[in-house]
Coordinates of C-alpha atoms in Angstrom, one line a residue:
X1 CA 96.7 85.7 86.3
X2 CA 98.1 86.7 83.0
X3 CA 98.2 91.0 82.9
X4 CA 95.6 93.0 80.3
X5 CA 97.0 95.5 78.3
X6 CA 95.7 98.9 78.5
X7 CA 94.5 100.3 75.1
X8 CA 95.7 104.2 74.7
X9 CA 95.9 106.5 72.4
X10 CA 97.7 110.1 72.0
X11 CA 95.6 112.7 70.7
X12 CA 97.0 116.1 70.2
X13 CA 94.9 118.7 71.2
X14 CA 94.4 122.2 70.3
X15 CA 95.1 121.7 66.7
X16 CA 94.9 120.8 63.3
X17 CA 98.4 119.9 62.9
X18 CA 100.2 116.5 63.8
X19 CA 103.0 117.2 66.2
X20 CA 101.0 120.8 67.2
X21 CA 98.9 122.0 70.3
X22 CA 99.1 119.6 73.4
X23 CA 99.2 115.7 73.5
X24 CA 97.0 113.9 75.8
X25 CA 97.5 110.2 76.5
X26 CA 93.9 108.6 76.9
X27 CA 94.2 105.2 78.7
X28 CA 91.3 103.2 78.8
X29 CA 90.4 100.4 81.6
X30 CA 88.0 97.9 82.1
X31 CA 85.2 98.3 84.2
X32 CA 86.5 96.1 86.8
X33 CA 90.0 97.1 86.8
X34 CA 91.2 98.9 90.2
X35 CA 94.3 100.6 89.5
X36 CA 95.9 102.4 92.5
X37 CA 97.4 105.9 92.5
X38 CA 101.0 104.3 92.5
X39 CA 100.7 102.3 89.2
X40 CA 98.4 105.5 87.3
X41 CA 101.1 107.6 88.3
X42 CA 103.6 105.6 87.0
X43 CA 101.9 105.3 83.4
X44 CA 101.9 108.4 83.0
X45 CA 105.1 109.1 84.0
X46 CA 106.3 106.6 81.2
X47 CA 104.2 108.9 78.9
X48 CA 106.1 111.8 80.0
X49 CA 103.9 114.5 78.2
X50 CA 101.8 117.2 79.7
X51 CA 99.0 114.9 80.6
X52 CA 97.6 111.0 80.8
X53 CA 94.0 110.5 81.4
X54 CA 92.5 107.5 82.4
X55 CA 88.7 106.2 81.1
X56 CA 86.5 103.8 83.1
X57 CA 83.1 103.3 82.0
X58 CA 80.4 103.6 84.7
X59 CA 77.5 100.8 83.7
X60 CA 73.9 102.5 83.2
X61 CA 70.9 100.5 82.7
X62 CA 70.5 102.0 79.3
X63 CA 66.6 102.4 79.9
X64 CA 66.2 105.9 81.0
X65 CA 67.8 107.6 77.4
X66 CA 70.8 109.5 79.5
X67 CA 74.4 109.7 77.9
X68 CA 76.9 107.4 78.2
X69 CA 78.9 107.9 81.3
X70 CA 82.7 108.0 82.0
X71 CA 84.9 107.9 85.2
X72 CA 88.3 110.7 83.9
X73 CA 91.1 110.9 86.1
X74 CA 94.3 113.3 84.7
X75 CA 97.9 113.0 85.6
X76 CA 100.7 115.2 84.9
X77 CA 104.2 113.2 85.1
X78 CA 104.5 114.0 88.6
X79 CA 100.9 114.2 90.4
X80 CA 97.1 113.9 89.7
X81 CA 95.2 117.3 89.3
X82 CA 91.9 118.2 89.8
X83 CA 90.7 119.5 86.3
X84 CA 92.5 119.1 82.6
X85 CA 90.9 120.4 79.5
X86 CA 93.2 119.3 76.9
X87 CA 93.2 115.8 78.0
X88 CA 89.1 116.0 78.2
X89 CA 88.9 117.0 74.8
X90 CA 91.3 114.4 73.3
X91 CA 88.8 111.8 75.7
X92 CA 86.2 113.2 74.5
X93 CA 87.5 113.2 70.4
X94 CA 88.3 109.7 70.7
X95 CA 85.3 108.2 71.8
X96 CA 83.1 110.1 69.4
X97 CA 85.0 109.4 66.7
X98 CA 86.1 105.5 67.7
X99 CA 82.7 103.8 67.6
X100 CA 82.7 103.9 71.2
X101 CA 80.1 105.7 72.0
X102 CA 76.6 105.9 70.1
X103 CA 75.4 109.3 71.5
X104 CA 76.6 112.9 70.6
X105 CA 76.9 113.7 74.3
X106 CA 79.3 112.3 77.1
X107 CA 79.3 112.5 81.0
X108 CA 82.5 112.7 82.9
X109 CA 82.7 112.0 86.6
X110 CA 85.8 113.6 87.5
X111 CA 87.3 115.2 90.5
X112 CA 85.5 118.7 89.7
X113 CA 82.0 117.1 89.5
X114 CA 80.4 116.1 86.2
X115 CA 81.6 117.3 82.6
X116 CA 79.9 117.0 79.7
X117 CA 81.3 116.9 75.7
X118 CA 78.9 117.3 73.1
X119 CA 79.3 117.0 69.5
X120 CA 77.9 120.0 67.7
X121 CA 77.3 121.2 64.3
X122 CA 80.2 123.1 62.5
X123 CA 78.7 126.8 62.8
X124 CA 79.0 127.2 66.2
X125 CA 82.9 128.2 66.1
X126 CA 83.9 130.9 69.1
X127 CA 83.7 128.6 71.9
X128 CA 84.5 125.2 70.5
X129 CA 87.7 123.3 69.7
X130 CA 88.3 121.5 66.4
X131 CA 90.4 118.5 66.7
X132 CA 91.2 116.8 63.6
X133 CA 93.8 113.7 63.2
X134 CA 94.8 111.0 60.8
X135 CA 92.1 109.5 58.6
X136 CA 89.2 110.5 61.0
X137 CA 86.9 113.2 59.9
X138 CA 87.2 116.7 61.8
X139 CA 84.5 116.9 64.3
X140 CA 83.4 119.9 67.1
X141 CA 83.5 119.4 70.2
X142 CA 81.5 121.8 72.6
X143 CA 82.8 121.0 76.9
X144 CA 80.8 122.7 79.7
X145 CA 83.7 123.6 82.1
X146 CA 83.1 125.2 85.3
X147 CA 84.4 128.6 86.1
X148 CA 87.4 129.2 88.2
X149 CA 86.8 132.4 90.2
X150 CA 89.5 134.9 90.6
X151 CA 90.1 137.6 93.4
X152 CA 92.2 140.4 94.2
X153 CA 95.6 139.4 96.1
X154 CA 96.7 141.0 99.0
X155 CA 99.2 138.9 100.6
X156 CA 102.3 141.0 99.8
X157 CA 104.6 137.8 100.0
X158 CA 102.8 136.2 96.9
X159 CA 102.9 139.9 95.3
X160 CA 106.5 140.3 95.3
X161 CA 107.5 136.9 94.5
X162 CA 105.4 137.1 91.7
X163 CA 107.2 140.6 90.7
X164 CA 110.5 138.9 91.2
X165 CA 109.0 136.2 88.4
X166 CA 107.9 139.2 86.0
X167 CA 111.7 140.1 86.8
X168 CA 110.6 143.6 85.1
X169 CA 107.8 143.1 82.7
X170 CA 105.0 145.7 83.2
X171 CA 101.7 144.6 85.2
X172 CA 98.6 145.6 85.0
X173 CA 97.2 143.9 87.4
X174 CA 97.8 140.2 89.5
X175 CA 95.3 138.2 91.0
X176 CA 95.1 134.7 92.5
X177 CA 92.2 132.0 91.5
X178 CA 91.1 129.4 93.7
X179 CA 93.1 126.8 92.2
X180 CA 96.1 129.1 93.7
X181 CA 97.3 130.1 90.6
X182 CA 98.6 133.6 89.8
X183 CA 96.8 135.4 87.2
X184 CA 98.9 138.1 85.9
X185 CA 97.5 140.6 83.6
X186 CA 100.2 142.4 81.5
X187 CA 99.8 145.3 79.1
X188 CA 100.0 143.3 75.5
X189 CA 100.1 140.2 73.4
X190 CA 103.6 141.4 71.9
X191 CA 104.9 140.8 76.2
X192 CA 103.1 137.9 77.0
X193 CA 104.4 136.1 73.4
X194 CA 108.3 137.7 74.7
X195 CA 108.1 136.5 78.6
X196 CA 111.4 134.9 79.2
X197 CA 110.1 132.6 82.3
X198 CA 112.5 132.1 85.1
X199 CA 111.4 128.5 86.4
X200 CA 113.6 128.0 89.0
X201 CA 112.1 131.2 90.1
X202 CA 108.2 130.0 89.5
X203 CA 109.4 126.9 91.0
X204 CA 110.2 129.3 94.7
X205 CA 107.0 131.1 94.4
X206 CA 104.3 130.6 96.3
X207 CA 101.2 129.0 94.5
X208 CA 100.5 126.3 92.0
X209 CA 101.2 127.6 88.7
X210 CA 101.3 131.2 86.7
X211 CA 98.8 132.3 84.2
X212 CA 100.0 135.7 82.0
X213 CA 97.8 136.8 79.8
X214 CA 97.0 140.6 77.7
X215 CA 94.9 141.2 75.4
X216 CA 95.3 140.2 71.4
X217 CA 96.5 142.5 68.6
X218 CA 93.2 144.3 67.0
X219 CA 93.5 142.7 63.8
X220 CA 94.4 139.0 65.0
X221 CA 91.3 138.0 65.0
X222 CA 91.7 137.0 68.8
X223 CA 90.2 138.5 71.7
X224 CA 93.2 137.6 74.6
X225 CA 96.4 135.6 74.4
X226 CA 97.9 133.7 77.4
X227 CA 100.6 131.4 78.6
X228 CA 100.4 129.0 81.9
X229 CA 103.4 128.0 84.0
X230 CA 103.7 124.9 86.1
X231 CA 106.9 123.4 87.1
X232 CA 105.5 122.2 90.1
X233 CA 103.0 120.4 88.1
X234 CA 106.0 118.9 85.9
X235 CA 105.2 121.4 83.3
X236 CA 107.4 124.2 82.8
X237 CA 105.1 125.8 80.0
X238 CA 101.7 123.5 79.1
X239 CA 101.4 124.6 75.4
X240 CA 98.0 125.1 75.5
X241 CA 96.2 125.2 78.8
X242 CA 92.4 124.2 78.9
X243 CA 91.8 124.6 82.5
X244 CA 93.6 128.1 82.9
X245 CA 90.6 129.1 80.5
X246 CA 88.0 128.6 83.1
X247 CA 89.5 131.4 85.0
X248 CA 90.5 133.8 81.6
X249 CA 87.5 133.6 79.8
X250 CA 85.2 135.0 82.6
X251 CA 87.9 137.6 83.4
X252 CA 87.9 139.0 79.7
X253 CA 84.2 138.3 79.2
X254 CA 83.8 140.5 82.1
X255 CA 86.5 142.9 80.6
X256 CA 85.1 142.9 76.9
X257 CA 81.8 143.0 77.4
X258 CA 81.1 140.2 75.4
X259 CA 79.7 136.5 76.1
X260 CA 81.8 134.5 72.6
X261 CA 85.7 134.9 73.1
X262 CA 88.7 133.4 70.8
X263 CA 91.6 133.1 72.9
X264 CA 95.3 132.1 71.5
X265 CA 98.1 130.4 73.5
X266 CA 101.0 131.5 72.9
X267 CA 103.7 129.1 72.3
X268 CA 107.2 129.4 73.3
X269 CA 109.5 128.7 70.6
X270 CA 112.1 127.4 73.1
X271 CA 109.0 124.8 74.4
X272 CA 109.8 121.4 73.0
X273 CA 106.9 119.0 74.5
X274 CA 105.3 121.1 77.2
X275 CA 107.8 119.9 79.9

């Protein structure tokens, strides 16, 4: 049986800017295709980027009005996670923007339950992502994420190896979430954009990944800044991390007082393409 090629496309996230914010790979498959964990894997290790996505649409008998509905698996070049934002938006951009859809809302059946993308009018702007690209129109994109609790750490192993990490920078305070990542509050935006990361260090700690993260200059015109380490993952520094945010943007809604955020990520200039 001769092999079907896979239609892809790399959408960078985050960003206005071609060659900015984070690339995705968005694979699509055919809805009788069963790929195994060896052979995704292996795409997307071919990609080599922070993360490949893979689309399968689930049939609906079309008679009950409900959106459109996609299976969305994510890959980093060395394992399959459980949640990706980047790579959800640049699903999400494609097929609204493609033809391939004719709704304004999508369903994703992932790993973390049900996501939805919606494309929404242009003056709701604190809590959406504009993704613009090539000759296609810039669109907004709103995604209903779940939150990633966070709690207090008290296992002194995991508080020291993380201070080791920080290898002097001031803390304010370090917590875990329950994907097992560190969350590390620190006292600035000017520290969090200087962190020197040690990865062979991160690589030793305990733990998924580190989040760091302070709040924004007052006149930035951002609320919180933040960076996210995974070298276990096979990403050293993501550029711009849209699961991290399910866990920062209830912290500093909490912190702030306030329900609309703008968050920057800050972007090492030693980072290359995220790995």
């Amino acid at each position: 049986m001769a092999k079907k090629p896979v239609h892809y496309v790399v959408v960078d996230a985050f960003t206005e800017t071609t060659f900015k914010g984070n690339p995705a790979a968005v694979c699509f498959l055919e809805e009788e295709e069963e790929k195994d964990v060896e052979w995704l894997q292996a795409v997307a290790r071919e990609f080599n980027i922070s993360m490949t996505c893979f689309l399968t649409r689930v049939a609906t008998s079309g008679m009950d009005g409900s959106s459109p509905r996609f299976r969305l698996r994510w890959f980093t070049p060395v394992t399959e996670v459980d949640l990706c934002g980047h790579a959800t938006l640049a699903a999400a951009h494609t097929l609204l923007t493609s033809g391939m859809v004719d709704s304004d809302t999508i369903e994703f059946m992932t790993l973390s339950g049900i996501l939805t993308a919606k494309r929404v009018p242009e003056m709701k702007s604190s809590d959406i992502s504009k993704i613009q690209g090539g000759d296609v129109p810039g669109i907004w994109i709103e995604l209903n994420f779940p939150v990633v609790p966070i709690a207090e750490d008290d296992d002194a192993k995991r508080i020291s190896s993380v201070s080791k990490v920080l290898n002097g920078t001031s803390i304010i305070e370090i917590k875990k979430t329950a994907k097992d990542d560190h969350f590390i509050v620190i006292p600035s935006a000017k520290e969090v954009e200087e962190f020197q990361p040690q990865f062979d260090e991160i690589q030793r700690c305990p733990g998924e990944g580190i989040i760091i993260t302070g709040l924004a200059q007052p006149d930035s015109g951002f609320d919180f800044v933040s960076r996210y380490f995974a070298p276990k993952l096979g990403l050293n520094e993501d550029p711009v991390c849209g699961s991290a945010h399910c866990a920062l943007a209830p912290y500093w809604s909490e912190k702030q007082g306030k329900n609309e955020l703008v968050a920057y990520a800050v972007i090492s200039l030693s980072l290359s393409n995220g790995m």
